[in-house]
């Protein structure tokens, strides 16, 4: 498992080993290799993970465009996105119900689409990651 700061350890899921040029090398497990994110639509559990939630929230707030999957991003890039998303949520107490109507509607649409996509990929919210 990728060693990250405690707040981001859970976001390691979805990262693959790559060489210094960013080329994915699944057969190599060298600690010197950077970790590269596989992209929200290629992630396990149909993208129902903490990292994917960061990306969806970034879409909600317009931090990145909705067609940005973050495929190929480094851990540092995702951590930076996490910080920006956290700052964007701050005025709303990190609650979707506190968002202004336009953002609340965008949030509902993005997350409804994510749930539908994940269910089509076999995700079952009743099962935990060990089932």
JSON list of C-alpha atoms in Angstrom, two decimals:
[
{"chain": "A", "resi": 1, "resn": "UNK", "atom": "CA", "xyz": [0.00, 0.00, 0.00]},
{"chain": "A", "resi": 2, "resn": "UNK", "atom": "CA", "xyz": [1.18, 3.48, -0.77]},
{"chain": "A", "resi": 3, "resn": "UNK", "atom": "CA", "xyz": [2.59, 5.39, 2.20]},
{"chain": "A", "resi": 4, "resn": "UNK", "atom": "CA", "xyz": [0.87, 8.74, 2.48]},
{"chain": "A", "resi": 5, "resn": "UNK", "atom": "CA", "xyz": [0.08, 11.15, 5.26]},
{"chain": "A", "resi": 6, "resn": "UNK", "atom": "CA", "xyz": [-2.66, 9.88, 7.54]},
{"chain": "A", "resi": 7, "resn": "UNK", "atom": "CA", "xyz": [-5.40, 12.02, 6.01]},
{"chain": "A", "resi": 8, "resn": "UNK", "atom": "CA", "xyz": [-4.65, 10.71, 2.53]},
{"chain": "A", "resi": 9, "resn": "UNK", "atom": "CA", "xyz": [-3.79, 7.07, 3.19]},
{"chain": "A", "resi": 10, "resn": "UNK", "atom": "CA", "xyz": [-7.30, 6.03, 2.17]},
{"chain": "A", "resi": 11, "resn": "UNK", "atom": "CA", "xyz": [-6.89, 7.73, -1.22]},
{"chain": "A", "resi": 12, "resn": "UNK", "atom": "CA", "xyz": [-4.06, 5.42, -2.27]},
{"chain": "A", "resi": 13, "resn": "UNK", "atom": "CA", "xyz": [-6.52, 2.98, -3.81]},
{"chain": "A", "resi": 14, "resn": "UNK", "atom": "CA", "xyz": [-6.49, 3.33, -7.58]},
{"chain": "A", "resi": 15, "resn": "UNK", "atom": "CA", "xyz": [-2.82, 4.21, -8.00]},
{"chain": "A", "resi": 16, "resn": "UNK", "atom": "CA", "xyz": [-0.46, 2.05, -10.01]},
{"chain": "A", "resi": 17, "resn": "UNK", "atom": "CA", "xyz": [3.31, 1.81, -10.21]},
{"chain": "A", "resi": 18, "resn": "UNK", "atom": "CA", "xyz": [4.90, 3.76, -13.02]},
{"chain": "A", "resi": 19, "resn": "UNK", "atom": "CA", "xyz": [8.39, 4.65, -14.05]},
{"chain": "A", "resi": 20, "resn": "UNK", "atom": "CA", "xyz": [9.83, 8.17, -13.98]},
{"chain": "A", "resi": 21, "resn": "UNK", "atom": "CA", "xyz": [8.29, 8.87, -17.38]},
{"chain": "A", "resi": 22, "resn": "UNK", "atom": "CA", "xyz": [4.82, 8.01, -16.14]},
{"chain": "A", "resi": 23, "resn": "UNK", "atom": "CA", "xyz": [4.63, 4.75, -18.08]},
{"chain": "A", "resi": 24, "resn": "UNK", "atom": "CA", "xyz": [2.49, 2.18, -16.30]},
{"chain": "A", "resi": 25, "resn": "UNK", "atom": "CA", "xyz": [4.45, -0.94, -15.37]},
{"chain": "A", "resi": 26, "resn": "UNK", "atom": "CA", "xyz": [2.20, -3.41, -13.52]},
{"chain": "A", "resi": 27, "resn": "UNK", "atom": "CA", "xyz": [4.95, -6.02, -13.27]},
{"chain": "A", "resi": 28, "resn": "UNK", "atom": "CA", "xyz": [7.29, -3.75, -11.30]},
{"chain": "A", "resi": 29, "resn": "UNK", "atom": "CA", "xyz": [6.96, -2.85, -7.66]},
{"chain": "A", "resi": 30, "resn": "UNK", "atom": "CA", "xyz": [9.88, -0.53, -7.07]},
{"chain": "A", "resi": 31, "resn": "UNK", "atom": "CA", "xyz": [9.52, 1.90, -4.17]},
{"chain": "A", "resi": 32, "resn": "UNK", "atom": "CA", "xyz": [11.28, 4.51, -6.28]},
{"chain": "A", "resi": 33, "resn": "UNK", "atom": "CA", "xyz": [8.48, 4.47, -8.84]},
{"chain": "A", "resi": 34, "resn": "UNK", "atom": "CA", "xyz": [5.88, 7.22, -8.70]},
{"chain": "A", "resi": 35, "resn": "UNK", "atom": "CA", "xyz": [2.25, 6.27, -8.06]},
{"chain": "A", "resi": 36, "resn": "UNK", "atom": "CA", "xyz": [-0.07, 7.14, -10.92]},
{"chain": "A", "resi": 37, "resn": "UNK", "atom": "CA", "xyz": [-3.86, 7.29, -10.64]},
{"chain": "A", "resi": 38, "resn": "UNK", "atom": "CA", "xyz": [-5.71, 4.99, -13.04]},
{"chain": "A", "resi": 39, "resn": "UNK", "atom": "CA", "xyz": [-8.64, 7.36, -13.63]},
{"chain": "A", "resi": 40, "resn": "UNK", "atom": "CA", "xyz": [-12.10, 7.61, -12.10]},
{"chain": "A", "resi": 41, "resn": "UNK", "atom": "CA", "xyz": [-13.80, 5.46, -14.75]},
{"chain": "A", "resi": 42, "resn": "UNK", "atom": "CA", "xyz": [-11.24, 2.65, -14.43]},
{"chain": "A", "resi": 43, "resn": "UNK", "atom": "CA", "xyz": [-11.29, 2.47, -10.67]},
{"chain": "A", "resi": 44, "resn": "UNK", "atom": "CA", "xyz": [-12.48, -0.51, -8.64]},
{"chain": "A", "resi": 45, "resn": "UNK", "atom": "CA", "xyz": [-15.96, -0.54, -7.16]},
{"chain": "A", "resi": 46, "resn": "UNK", "atom": "CA", "xyz": [-17.26, 1.41, -10.14]},
{"chain": "A", "resi": 47, "resn": "UNK", "atom": "CA", "xyz": [-15.43, 4.48, -8.91]},
{"chain": "A", "resi": 48, "resn": "UNK", "atom": "CA", "xyz": [-17.16, 4.55, -5.53]},
{"chain": "A", "resi": 49, "resn": "UNK", "atom": "CA", "xyz": [-14.01, 5.38, -3.58]},
{"chain": "A", "resi": 50, "resn": "UNK", "atom": "CA", "xyz": [-12.71, 8.37, -1.61]},
{"chain": "A", "resi": 51, "resn": "UNK", "atom": "CA", "xyz": [-10.41, 9.40, -4.48]},
{"chain": "A", "resi": 52, "resn": "UNK", "atom": "CA", "xyz": [-13.31, 9.33, -6.93]},
{"chain": "A", "resi": 53, "resn": "UNK", "atom": "CA", "xyz": [-15.38, 11.45, -4.54]},
{"chain": "A", "resi": 54, "resn": "UNK", "atom": "CA", "xyz": [-12.65, 14.09, -4.56]},
{"chain": "A", "resi": 55, "resn": "UNK", "atom": "CA", "xyz": [-12.79, 14.16, -8.35]},
{"chain": "A", "resi": 56, "resn": "UNK", "atom": "CA", "xyz": [-16.60, 14.36, -8.43]},
{"chain": "A", "resi": 57, "resn": "UNK", "atom": "CA", "xyz": [-16.56, 17.19, -5.89]},
{"chain": "A", "resi": 58, "resn": "UNK", "atom": "CA", "xyz": [-13.96, 18.99, -8.02]},
{"chain": "A", "resi": 59, "resn": "UNK", "atom": "CA", "xyz": [-16.41, 18.69, -10.93]},
{"chain": "A", "resi": 60, "resn": "UNK", "atom": "CA", "xyz": [-19.22, 20.09, -8.77]},
{"chain": "A", "resi": 61, "resn": "UNK", "atom": "CA", "xyz": [-17.19, 23.17, -7.87]},
{"chain": "A", "resi": 62, "resn": "UNK", "atom": "CA", "xyz": [-15.75, 23.64, -11.36]},
{"chain": "A", "resi": 63, "resn": "UNK", "atom": "CA", "xyz": [-12.19, 23.10, -10.16]},
{"chain": "A", "resi": 64, "resn": "UNK", "atom": "CA", "xyz": [-11.64, 20.68, -13.04]},
{"chain": "A", "resi": 65, "resn": "UNK", "atom": "CA", "xyz": [-13.91, 20.08, -16.06]},
{"chain": "A", "resi": 66, "resn": "UNK", "atom": "CA", "xyz": [-16.35, 17.19, -15.87]},
{"chain": "A", "resi": 67, "resn": "UNK", "atom": "CA", "xyz": [-14.51, 15.32, -18.62]},
{"chain": "A", "resi": 68, "resn": "UNK", "atom": "CA", "xyz": [-11.29, 15.26, -16.57]},
{"chain": "A", "resi": 69, "resn": "UNK", "atom": "CA", "xyz": [-10.87, 11.72, -15.20]},
{"chain": "A", "resi": 70, "resn": "UNK", "atom": "CA", "xyz": [-7.49, 12.45, -13.57]},
{"chain": "A", "resi": 71, "resn": "UNK", "atom": "CA", "xyz": [-6.04, 9.41, -15.33]},
{"chain": "A", "resi": 72, "resn": "UNK", "atom": "CA", "xyz": [-2.27, 9.60, -15.13]},
{"chain": "A", "resi": 73, "resn": "UNK", "atom": "CA", "xyz": [-2.22, 12.05, -12.21]},
{"chain": "A", "resi": 74, "resn": "UNK", "atom": "CA", "xyz": [0.35, 11.59, -9.46]},
{"chain": "A", "resi": 75, "resn": "UNK", "atom": "CA", "xyz": [-0.43, 11.29, -5.76]},
{"chain": "A", "resi": 76, "resn": "UNK", "atom": "CA", "xyz": [0.72, 14.88, -5.37]},
{"chain": "A", "resi": 77, "resn": "UNK", "atom": "CA", "xyz": [-1.76, 16.04, -8.00]},
{"chain": "A", "resi": 78, "resn": "UNK", "atom": "CA", "xyz": [-4.65, 14.26, -6.27]},
{"chain": "A", "resi": 79, "resn": "UNK", "atom": "CA", "xyz": [-3.54, 15.64, -2.88]},
{"chain": "A", "resi": 80, "resn": "UNK", "atom": "CA", "xyz": [-3.51, 19.16, -4.34]},
{"chain": "A", "resi": 81, "resn": "UNK", "atom": "CA", "xyz": [-6.98, 18.59, -5.77]},
{"chain": "A", "resi": 82, "resn": "UNK", "atom": "CA", "xyz": [-8.12, 17.32, -2.35]},
{"chain": "A", "resi": 83, "resn": "UNK", "atom": "CA", "xyz": [-6.92, 20.56, -0.75]},
{"chain": "A", "resi": 84, "resn": "UNK", "atom": "CA", "xyz": [-8.76, 22.69, -3.33]},
{"chain": "A", "resi": 85, "resn": "UNK", "atom": "CA", "xyz": [-11.96, 20.67, -2.94]},
{"chain": "A", "resi": 86, "resn": "UNK", "atom": "CA", "xyz": [-11.76, 20.90, 0.85]},
{"chain": "A", "resi": 87, "resn": "UNK", "atom": "CA", "xyz": [-11.35, 24.68, 0.60]},
{"chain": "A", "resi": 88, "resn": "UNK", "atom": "CA", "xyz": [-14.34, 24.89, -1.77]},
{"chain": "A", "resi": 89, "resn": "UNK", "atom": "CA", "xyz": [-16.52, 22.92, 0.67]},
{"chain": "A", "resi": 90, "resn": "UNK", "atom": "CA", "xyz": [-15.52, 25.03, 3.69]},
{"chain": "A", "resi": 91, "resn": "UNK", "atom": "CA", "xyz": [-18.16, 27.79, 3.30]},
{"chain": "A", "resi": 92, "resn": "UNK", "atom": "CA", "xyz": [-20.88, 25.14, 3.09]},
{"chain": "A", "resi": 93, "resn": "UNK", "atom": "CA", "xyz": [-19.82, 23.10, 6.09]},
{"chain": "A", "resi": 94, "resn": "UNK", "atom": "CA", "xyz": [-19.04, 20.15, 3.80]},
{"chain": "A", "resi": 95, "resn": "UNK", "atom": "CA", "xyz": [-22.81, 19.52, 3.44]},
{"chain": "A", "resi": 96, "resn": "UNK", "atom": "CA", "xyz": [-24.52, 19.25, 0.05]},
{"chain": "A", "resi": 97, "resn": "UNK", "atom": "CA", "xyz": [-27.72, 20.57, 1.64]},
{"chain": "A", "resi": 98, "resn": "UNK", "atom": "CA", "xyz": [-25.94, 23.88, 2.31]},
{"chain": "A", "resi": 99, "resn": "UNK", "atom": "CA", "xyz": [-24.91, 24.39, -1.33]},
{"chain": "A", "resi": 100, "resn": "UNK", "atom": "CA", "xyz": [-26.62, 27.11, -3.36]},
{"chain": "A", "resi": 101, "resn": "UNK", "atom": "CA", "xyz": [-29.27, 25.74, -5.76]},
{"chain": "A", "resi": 102, "resn": "UNK", "atom": "CA", "xyz": [-27.04, 25.61, -8.86]},
{"chain": "A", "resi": 103, "resn": "UNK", "atom": "CA", "xyz": [-24.26, 23.71, -7.07]},
{"chain": "A", "resi": 104, "resn": "UNK", "atom": "CA", "xyz": [-26.75, 21.48, -5.23]},
{"chain": "A", "resi": 105, "resn": "UNK", "atom": "CA", "xyz": [-28.35, 20.49, -8.55]},
{"chain": "A", "resi": 106, "resn": "UNK", "atom": "CA", "xyz": [-24.95, 19.84, -10.14]},
{"chain": "A", "resi": 107, "resn": "UNK", "atom": "CA", "xyz": [-23.92, 17.76, -7.11]},
{"chain": "A", "resi": 108, "resn": "UNK", "atom": "CA", "xyz": [-27.14, 15.70, -7.29]},
{"chain": "A", "resi": 109, "resn": "UNK", "atom": "CA", "xyz": [-26.71, 15.08, -11.03]},
{"chain": "A", "resi": 110, "resn": "UNK", "atom": "CA", "xyz": [-23.03, 14.12, -10.82]},
{"chain": "A", "resi": 111, "resn": "UNK", "atom": "CA", "xyz": [-23.55, 11.75, -7.91]},
{"chain": "A", "resi": 112, "resn": "UNK", "atom": "CA", "xyz": [-26.71, 10.18, -9.39]},
{"chain": "A", "resi": 113, "resn": "UNK", "atom": "CA", "xyz": [-24.79, 9.48, -12.61]},
{"chain": "A", "resi": 114, "resn": "UNK", "atom": "CA", "xyz": [-21.91, 8.02, -10.57]},
{"chain": "A", "resi": 115, "resn": "UNK", "atom": "CA", "xyz": [-24.20, 5.68, -8.66]},
{"chain": "A", "resi": 116, "resn": "UNK", "atom": "CA", "xyz": [-25.86, 4.53, -11.88]},
{"chain": "A", "resi": 117, "resn": "UNK", "atom": "CA", "xyz": [-22.49, 3.93, -13.58]},
{"chain": "A", "resi": 118, "resn": "UNK", "atom": "CA", "xyz": [-21.18, 2.05, -10.52]},
{"chain": "A", "resi": 119, "resn": "UNK", "atom": "CA", "xyz": [-24.24, -0.18, -10.27]},
{"chain": "A", "resi": 120, "resn": "UNK", "atom": "CA", "xyz": [-23.90, -1.03, -13.97]},
{"chain": "A", "resi": 121, "resn": "UNK", "atom": "CA", "xyz": [-20.27, -1.98, -13.22]},
{"chain": "A", "resi": 122, "resn": "UNK", "atom": "CA", "xyz": [-21.41, -4.34, -10.46]},
{"chain": "A", "resi": 123, "resn": "UNK", "atom": "CA", "xyz": [-21.04, -2.11, -7.40]},
{"chain": "A", "resi": 124, "resn": "UNK", "atom": "CA", "xyz": [-23.38, -3.04, -4.57]},
{"chain": "A", "resi": 125, "resn": "UNK", "atom": "CA", "xyz": [-23.65, -0.47, -1.76]},
{"chain": "A", "resi": 126, "resn": "UNK", "atom": "CA", "xyz": [-24.72, -3.23, 0.63]},
{"chain": "A", "resi": 127, "resn": "UNK", "atom": "CA", "xyz": [-21.38, -5.03, 0.30]},
{"chain": "A", "resi": 128, "resn": "UNK", "atom": "CA", "xyz": [-18.17, -3.82, 1.85]},
{"chain": "A", "resi": 129, "resn": "UNK", "atom": "CA", "xyz": [-14.85, -3.99, 0.04]},
{"chain": "A", "resi": 130, "resn": "UNK", "atom": "CA", "xyz": [-14.11, -7.46, 1.45]},
{"chain": "A", "resi": 131, "resn": "UNK", "atom": "CA", "xyz": [-17.31, -9.11, 0.12]}
]
